[in-house]
JSON list of C-alpha atoms in Angstrom, two decimals:
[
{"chain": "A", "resi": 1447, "resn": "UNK", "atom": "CA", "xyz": [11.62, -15.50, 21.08]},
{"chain": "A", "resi": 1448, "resn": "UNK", "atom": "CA", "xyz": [10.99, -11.75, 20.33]},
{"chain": "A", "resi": 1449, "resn": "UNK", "atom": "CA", "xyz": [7.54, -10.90, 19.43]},
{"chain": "A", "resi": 1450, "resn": "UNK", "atom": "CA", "xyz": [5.77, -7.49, 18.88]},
{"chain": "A", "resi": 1451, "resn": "UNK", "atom": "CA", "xyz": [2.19, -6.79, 18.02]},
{"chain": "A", "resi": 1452, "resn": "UNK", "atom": "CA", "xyz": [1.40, -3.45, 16.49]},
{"chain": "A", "resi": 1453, "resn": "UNK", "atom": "CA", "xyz": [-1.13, -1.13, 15.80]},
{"chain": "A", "resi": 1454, "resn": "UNK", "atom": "CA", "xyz": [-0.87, -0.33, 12.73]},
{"chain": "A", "resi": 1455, "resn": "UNK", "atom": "CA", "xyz": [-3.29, -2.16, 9.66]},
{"chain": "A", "resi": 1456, "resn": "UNK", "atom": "CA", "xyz": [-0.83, -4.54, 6.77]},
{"chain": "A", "resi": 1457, "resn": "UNK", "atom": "CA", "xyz": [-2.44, -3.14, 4.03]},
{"chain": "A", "resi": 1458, "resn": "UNK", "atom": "CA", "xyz": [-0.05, -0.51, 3.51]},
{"chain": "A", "resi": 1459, "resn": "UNK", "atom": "CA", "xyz": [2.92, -2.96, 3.89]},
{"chain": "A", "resi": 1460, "resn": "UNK", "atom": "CA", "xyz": [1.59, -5.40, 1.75]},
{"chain": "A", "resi": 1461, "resn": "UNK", "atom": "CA", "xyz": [1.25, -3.10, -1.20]},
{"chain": "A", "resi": 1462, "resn": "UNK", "atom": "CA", "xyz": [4.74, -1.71, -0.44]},
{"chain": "A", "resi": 1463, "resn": "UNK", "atom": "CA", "xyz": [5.73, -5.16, -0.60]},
{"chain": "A", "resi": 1464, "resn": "UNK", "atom": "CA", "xyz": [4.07, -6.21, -3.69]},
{"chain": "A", "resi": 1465, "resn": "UNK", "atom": "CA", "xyz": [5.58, -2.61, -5.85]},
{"chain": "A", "resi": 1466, "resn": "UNK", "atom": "CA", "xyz": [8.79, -3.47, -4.08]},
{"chain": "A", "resi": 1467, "resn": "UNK", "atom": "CA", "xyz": [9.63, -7.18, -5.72]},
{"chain": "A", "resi": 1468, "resn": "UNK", "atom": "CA", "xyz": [7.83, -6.33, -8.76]},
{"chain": "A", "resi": 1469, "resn": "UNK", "atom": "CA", "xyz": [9.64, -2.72, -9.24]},
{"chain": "A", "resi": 1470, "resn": "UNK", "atom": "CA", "xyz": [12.70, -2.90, -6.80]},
{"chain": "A", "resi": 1471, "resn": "UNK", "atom": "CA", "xyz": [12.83, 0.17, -3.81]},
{"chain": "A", "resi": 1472, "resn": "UNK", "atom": "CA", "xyz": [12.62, 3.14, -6.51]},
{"chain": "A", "resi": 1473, "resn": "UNK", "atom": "CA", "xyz": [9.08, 1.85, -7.55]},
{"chain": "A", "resi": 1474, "resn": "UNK", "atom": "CA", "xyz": [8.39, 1.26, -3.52]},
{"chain": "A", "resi": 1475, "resn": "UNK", "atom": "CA", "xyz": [9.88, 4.89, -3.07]},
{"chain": "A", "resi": 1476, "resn": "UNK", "atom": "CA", "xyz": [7.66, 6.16, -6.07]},
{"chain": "A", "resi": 1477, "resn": "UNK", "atom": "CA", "xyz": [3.71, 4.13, -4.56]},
{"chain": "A", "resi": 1478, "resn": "UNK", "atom": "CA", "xyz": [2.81, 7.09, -2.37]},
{"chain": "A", "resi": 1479, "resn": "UNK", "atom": "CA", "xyz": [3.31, 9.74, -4.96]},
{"chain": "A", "resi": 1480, "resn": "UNK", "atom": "CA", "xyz": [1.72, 7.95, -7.63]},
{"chain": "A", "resi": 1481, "resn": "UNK", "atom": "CA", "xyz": [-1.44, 6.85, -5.17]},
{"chain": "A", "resi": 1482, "resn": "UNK", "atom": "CA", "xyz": [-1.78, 11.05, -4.68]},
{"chain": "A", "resi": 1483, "resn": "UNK", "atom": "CA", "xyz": [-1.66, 11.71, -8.15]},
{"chain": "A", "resi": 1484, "resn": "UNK", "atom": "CA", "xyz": [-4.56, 8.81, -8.92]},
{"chain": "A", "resi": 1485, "resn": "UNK", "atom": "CA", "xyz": [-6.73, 10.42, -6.41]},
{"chain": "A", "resi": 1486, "resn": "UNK", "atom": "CA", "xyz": [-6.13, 13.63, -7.40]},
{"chain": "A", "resi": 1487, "resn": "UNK", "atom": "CA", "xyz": [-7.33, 12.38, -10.82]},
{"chain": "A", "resi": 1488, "resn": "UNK", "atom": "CA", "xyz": [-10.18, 10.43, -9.79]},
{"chain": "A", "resi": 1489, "resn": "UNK", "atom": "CA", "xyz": [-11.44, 12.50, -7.46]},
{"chain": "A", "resi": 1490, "resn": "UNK", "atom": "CA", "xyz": [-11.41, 15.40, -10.72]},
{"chain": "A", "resi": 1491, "resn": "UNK", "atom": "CA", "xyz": [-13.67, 12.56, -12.18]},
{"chain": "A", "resi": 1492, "resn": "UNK", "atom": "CA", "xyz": [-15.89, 12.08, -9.51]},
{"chain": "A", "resi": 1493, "resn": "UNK", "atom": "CA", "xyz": [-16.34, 15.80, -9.66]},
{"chain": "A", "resi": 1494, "resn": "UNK", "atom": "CA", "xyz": [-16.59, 15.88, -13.22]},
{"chain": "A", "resi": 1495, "resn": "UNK", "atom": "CA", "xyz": [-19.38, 13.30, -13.09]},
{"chain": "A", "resi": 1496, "resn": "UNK", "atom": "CA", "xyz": [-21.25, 14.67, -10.16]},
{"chain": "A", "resi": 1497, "resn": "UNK", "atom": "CA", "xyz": [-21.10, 18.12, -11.79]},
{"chain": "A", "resi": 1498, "resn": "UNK", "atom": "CA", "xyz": [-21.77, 17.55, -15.06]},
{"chain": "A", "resi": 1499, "resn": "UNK", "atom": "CA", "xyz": [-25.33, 19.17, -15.50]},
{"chain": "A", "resi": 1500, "resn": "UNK", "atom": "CA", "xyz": [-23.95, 22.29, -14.07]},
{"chain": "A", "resi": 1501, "resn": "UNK", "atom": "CA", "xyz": [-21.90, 25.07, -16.16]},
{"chain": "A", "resi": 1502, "resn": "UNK", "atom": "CA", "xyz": [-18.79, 24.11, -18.01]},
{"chain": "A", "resi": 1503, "resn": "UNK", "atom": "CA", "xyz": [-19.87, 20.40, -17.03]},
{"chain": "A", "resi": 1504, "resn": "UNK", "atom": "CA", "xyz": [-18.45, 20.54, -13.86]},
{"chain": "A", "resi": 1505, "resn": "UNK", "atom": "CA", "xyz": [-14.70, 21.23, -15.52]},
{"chain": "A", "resi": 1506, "resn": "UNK", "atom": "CA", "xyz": [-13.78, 23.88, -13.62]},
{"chain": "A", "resi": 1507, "resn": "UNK", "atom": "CA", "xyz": [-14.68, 22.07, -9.86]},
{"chain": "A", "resi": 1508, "resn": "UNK", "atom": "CA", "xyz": [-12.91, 19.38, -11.20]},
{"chain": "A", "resi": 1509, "resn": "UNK", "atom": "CA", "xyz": [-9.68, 21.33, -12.02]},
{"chain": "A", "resi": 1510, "resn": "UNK", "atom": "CA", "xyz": [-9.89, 22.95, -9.01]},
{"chain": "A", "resi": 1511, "resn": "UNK", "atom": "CA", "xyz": [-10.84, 19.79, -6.69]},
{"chain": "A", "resi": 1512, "resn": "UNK", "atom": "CA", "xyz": [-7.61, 17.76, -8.21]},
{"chain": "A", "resi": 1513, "resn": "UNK", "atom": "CA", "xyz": [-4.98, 20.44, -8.42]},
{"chain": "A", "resi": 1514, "resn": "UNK", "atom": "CA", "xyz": [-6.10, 21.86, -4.51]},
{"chain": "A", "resi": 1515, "resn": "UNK", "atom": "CA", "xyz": [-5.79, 17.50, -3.18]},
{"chain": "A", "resi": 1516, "resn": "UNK", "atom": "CA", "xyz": [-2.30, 16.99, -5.70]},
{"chain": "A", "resi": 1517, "resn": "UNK", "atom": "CA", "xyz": [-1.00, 20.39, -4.05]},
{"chain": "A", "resi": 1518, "resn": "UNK", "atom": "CA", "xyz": [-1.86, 19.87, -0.27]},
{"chain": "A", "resi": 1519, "resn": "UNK", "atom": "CA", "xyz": [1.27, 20.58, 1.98]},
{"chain": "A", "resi": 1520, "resn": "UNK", "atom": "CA", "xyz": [0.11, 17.63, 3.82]},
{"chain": "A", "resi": 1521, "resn": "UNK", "atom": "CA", "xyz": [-1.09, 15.39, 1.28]},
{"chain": "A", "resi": 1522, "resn": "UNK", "atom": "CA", "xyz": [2.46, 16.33, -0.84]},
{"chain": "A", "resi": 1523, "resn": "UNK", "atom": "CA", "xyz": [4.92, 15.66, 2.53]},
{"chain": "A", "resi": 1524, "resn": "UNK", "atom": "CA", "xyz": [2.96, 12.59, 3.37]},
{"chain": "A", "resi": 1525, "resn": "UNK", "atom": "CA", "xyz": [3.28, 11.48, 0.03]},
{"chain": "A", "resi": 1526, "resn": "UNK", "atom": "CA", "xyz": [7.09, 11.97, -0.32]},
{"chain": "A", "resi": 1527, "resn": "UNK", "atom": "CA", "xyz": [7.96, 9.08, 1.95]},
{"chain": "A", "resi": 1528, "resn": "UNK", "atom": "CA", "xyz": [6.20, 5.75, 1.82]},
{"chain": "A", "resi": 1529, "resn": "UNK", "atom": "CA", "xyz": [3.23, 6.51, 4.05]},
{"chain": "A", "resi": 1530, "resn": "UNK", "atom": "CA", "xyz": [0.00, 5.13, 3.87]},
{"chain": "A", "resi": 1531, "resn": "UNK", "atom": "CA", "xyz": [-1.99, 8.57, 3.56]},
{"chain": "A", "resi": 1532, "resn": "UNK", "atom": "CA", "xyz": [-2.09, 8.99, -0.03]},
{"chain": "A", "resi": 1533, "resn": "UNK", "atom": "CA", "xyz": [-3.41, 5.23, -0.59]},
{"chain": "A", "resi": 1534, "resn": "UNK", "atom": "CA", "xyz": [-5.93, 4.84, 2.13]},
{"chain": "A", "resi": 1535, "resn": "UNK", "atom": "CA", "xyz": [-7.25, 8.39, 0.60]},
{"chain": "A", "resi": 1536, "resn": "UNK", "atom": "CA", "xyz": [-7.15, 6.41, -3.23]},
{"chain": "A", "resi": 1537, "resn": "UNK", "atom": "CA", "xyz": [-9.40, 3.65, -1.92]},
{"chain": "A", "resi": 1538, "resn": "UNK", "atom": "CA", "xyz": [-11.87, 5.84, -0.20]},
{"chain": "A", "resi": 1539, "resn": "UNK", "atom": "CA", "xyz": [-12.14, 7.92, -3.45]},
{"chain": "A", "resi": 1540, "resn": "UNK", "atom": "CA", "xyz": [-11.96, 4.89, -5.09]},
{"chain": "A", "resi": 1541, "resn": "UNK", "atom": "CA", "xyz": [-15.21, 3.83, -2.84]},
{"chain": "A", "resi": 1542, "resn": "UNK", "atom": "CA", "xyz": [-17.28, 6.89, -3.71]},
{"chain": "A", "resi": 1543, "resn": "UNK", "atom": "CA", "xyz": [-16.58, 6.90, -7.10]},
{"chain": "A", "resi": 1544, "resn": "UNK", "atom": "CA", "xyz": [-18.01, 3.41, -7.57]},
{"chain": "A", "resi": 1545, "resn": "UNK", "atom": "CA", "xyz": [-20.91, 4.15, -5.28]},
{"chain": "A", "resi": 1546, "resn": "UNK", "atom": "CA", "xyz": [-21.87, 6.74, -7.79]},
{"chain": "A", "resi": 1547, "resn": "UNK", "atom": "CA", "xyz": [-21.80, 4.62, -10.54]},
{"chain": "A", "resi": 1548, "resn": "UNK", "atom": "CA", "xyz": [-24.20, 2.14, -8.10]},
{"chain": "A", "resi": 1549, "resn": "UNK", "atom": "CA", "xyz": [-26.15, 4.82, -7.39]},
{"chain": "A", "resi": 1550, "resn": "UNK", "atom": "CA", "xyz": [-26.94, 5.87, -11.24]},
{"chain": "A", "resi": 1551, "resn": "UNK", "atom": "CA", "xyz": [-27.28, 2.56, -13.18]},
{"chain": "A", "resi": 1552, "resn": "UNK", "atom": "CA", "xyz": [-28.13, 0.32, -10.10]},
{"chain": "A", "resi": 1553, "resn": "UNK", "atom": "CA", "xyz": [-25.33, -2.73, -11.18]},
{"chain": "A", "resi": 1554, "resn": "UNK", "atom": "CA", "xyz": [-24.44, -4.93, -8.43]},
{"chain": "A", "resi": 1555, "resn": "UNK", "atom": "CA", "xyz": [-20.76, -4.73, -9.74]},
{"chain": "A", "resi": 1556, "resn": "UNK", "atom": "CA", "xyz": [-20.38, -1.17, -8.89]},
{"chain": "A", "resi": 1557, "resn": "UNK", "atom": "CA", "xyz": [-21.69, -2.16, -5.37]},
{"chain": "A", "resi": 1558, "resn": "UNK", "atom": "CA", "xyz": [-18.84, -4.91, -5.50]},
{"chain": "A", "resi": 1559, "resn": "UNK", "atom": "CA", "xyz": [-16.34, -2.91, -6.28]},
{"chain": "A", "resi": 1560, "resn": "UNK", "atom": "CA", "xyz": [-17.59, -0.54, -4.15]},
{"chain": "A", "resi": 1561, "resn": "UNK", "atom": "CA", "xyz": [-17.34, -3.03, -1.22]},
{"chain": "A", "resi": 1562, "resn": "UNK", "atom": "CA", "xyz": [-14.18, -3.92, -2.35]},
{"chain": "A", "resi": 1563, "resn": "UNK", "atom": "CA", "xyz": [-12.81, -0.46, -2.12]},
{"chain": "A", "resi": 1564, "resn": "UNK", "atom": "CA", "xyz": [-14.16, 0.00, 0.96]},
{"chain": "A", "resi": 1565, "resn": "UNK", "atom": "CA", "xyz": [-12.66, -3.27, 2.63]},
{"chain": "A", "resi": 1566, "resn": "UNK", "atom": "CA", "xyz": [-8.61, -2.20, 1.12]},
{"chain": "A", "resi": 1567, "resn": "UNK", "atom": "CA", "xyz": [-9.40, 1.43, 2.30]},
{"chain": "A", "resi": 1568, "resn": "UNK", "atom": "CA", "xyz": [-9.80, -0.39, 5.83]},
{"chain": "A", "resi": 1569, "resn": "UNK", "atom": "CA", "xyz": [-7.58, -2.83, 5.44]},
{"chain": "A", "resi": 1570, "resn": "UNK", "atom": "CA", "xyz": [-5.16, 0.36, 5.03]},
{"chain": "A", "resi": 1571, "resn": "UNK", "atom": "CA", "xyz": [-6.37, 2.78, 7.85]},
{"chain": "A", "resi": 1572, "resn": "UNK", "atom": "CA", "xyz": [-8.53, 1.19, 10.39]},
{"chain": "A", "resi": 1573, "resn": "UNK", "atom": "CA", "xyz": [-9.95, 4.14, 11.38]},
{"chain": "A", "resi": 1574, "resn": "UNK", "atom": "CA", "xyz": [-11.41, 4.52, 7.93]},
{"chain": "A", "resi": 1575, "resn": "UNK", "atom": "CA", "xyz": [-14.08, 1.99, 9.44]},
{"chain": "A", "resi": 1576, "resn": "UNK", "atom": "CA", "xyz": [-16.68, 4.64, 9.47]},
{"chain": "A", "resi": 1577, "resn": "UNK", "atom": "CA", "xyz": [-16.23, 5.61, 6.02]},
{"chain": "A", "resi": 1578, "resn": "UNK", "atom": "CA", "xyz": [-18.68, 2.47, 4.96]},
{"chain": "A", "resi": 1579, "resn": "UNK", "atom": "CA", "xyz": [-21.41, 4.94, 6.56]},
{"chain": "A", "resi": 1580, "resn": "UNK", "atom": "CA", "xyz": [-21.49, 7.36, 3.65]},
{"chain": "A", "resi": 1581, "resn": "UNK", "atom": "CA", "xyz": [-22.96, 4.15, 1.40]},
{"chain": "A", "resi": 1582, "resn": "UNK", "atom": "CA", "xyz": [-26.33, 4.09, 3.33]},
{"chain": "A", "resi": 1583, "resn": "UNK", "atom": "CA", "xyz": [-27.39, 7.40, 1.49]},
{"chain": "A", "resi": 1584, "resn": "UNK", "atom": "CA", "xyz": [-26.16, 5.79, -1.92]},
{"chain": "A", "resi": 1585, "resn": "UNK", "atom": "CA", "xyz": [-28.52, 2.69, -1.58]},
{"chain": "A", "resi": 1586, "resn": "UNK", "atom": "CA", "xyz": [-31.32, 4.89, -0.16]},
{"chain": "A", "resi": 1587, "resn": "UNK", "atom": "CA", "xyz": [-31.21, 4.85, 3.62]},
{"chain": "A", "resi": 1588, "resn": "UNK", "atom": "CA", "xyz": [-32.25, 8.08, 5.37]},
{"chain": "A", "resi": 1589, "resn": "UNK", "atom": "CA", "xyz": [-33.73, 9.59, 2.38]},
{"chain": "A", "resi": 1590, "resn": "UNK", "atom": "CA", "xyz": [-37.47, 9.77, 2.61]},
{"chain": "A", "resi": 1591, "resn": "UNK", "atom": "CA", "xyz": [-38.12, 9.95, -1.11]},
{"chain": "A", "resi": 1592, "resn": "UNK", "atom": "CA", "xyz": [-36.98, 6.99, -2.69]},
{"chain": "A", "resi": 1593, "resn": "UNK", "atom": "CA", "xyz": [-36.73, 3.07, -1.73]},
{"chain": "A", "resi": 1594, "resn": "UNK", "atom": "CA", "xyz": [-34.33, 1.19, -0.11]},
{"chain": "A", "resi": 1595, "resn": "UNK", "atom": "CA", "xyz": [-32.29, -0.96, -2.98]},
{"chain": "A", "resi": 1596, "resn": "UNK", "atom": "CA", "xyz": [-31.20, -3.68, -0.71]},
{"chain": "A", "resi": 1597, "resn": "UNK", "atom": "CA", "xyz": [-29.80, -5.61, -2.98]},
{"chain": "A", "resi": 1598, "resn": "UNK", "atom": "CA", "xyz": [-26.99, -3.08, -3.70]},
{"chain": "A", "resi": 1599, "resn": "UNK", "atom": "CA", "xyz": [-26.98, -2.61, 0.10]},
{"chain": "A", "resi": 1600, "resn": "UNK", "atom": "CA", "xyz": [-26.15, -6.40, 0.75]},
{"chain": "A", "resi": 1601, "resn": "UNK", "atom": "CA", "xyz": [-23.57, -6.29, -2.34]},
{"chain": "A", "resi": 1602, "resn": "UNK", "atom": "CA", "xyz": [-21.72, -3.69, -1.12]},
{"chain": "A", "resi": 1603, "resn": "UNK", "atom": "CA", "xyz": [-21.69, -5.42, 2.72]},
{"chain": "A", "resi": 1604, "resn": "UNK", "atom": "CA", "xyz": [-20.87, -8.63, 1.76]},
{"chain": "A", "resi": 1605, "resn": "UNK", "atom": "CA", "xyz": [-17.74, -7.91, -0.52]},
{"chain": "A", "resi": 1606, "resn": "UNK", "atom": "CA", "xyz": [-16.53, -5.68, 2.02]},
{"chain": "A", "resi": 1607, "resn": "UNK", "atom": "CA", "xyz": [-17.12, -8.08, 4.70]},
{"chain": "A", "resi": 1608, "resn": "UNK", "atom": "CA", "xyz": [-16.02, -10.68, 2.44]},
{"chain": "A", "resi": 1609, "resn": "UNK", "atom": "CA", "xyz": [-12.17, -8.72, 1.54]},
{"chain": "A", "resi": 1610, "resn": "UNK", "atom": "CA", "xyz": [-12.09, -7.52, 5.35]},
{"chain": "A", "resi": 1611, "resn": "UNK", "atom": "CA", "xyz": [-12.61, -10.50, 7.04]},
{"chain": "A", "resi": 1612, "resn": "UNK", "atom": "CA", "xyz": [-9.25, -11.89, 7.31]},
{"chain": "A", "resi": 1613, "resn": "UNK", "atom": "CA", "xyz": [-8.44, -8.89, 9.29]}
]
């Protein structure tokens, strides 16, 4: 009996697992690259839509934002093996992206999916952990002017603890 434990979180494996039977090893080959080039397009979004009062709407941050995180030496080498980098950095995107929308229209779904986000991003790289920090701002903690909303607070918790549990 030959038994090894290991550091590392099955997140990554399990969506290498899931592209490989549904797309065969090319499409297993092909999940890194394509989870760089999501951020890289999401996080132009989030730009986008945290810019968008300012001039040219934000357009040019957001150009800049995507094409400098799609054209990192690191991000691009990590990317061009099946390594968990480029994912674990979708899902934290991912997680900001929906705490905006939380944030500006005050749905519990965005604080679900938020959660959600959160819990994969972790489920990925366990050292993303402290990531679920940068939410307290979102729902109002540490900010003097405005209320708690703890009801977006406890959404956000509970489907993350919910989705990271059986880890």
């Amino acid at each position: 009996h030959n038994a090894a434990t290991t550091v590392w979180p099955i997140g990554w494996p399990l969506l290498l697992a899931l592209v490989y039977v549904a797309l065969g090893e090319t499409g297993a080959l092909w999940l890194a690259m394509t989870c760089l080039l999501a951020t890289a397009l999401l996080t132009a979004a989030l730009c986008r839509r945290l810019l968008a009062g300012s001039p040219w709407g934000g357009w040019a941050a957001a150009g800049v934002a995507g094409f400098l995180l799609a054209t990192s030496q690191e991000a691009v080498l990590r990317s061009l093996v099946p390594m968990a980098d480029a994912a674990a950095a979708l899902f934290s995107v991912a997680m900001l992206a929906c705490l905006t929308h939380a944030r500006e229209d005050g749905r519990l779904g965005w604080s679900l999916a938020a959660g959600i986000c959160y819990a994969v991003a972790y489920w990925i790289r366990h050292p993303l952990l402290f990531l679920g920090l940068g939410a307290l701002p979102a729902y109002g903690l540490g900010r003097r002017s405005e209320p708690v909303r703890w009801r977006g607070l406890l959404a956000f918790a509970a489907s993350a603890l919910v989705v990271a549990a059986p880890n």
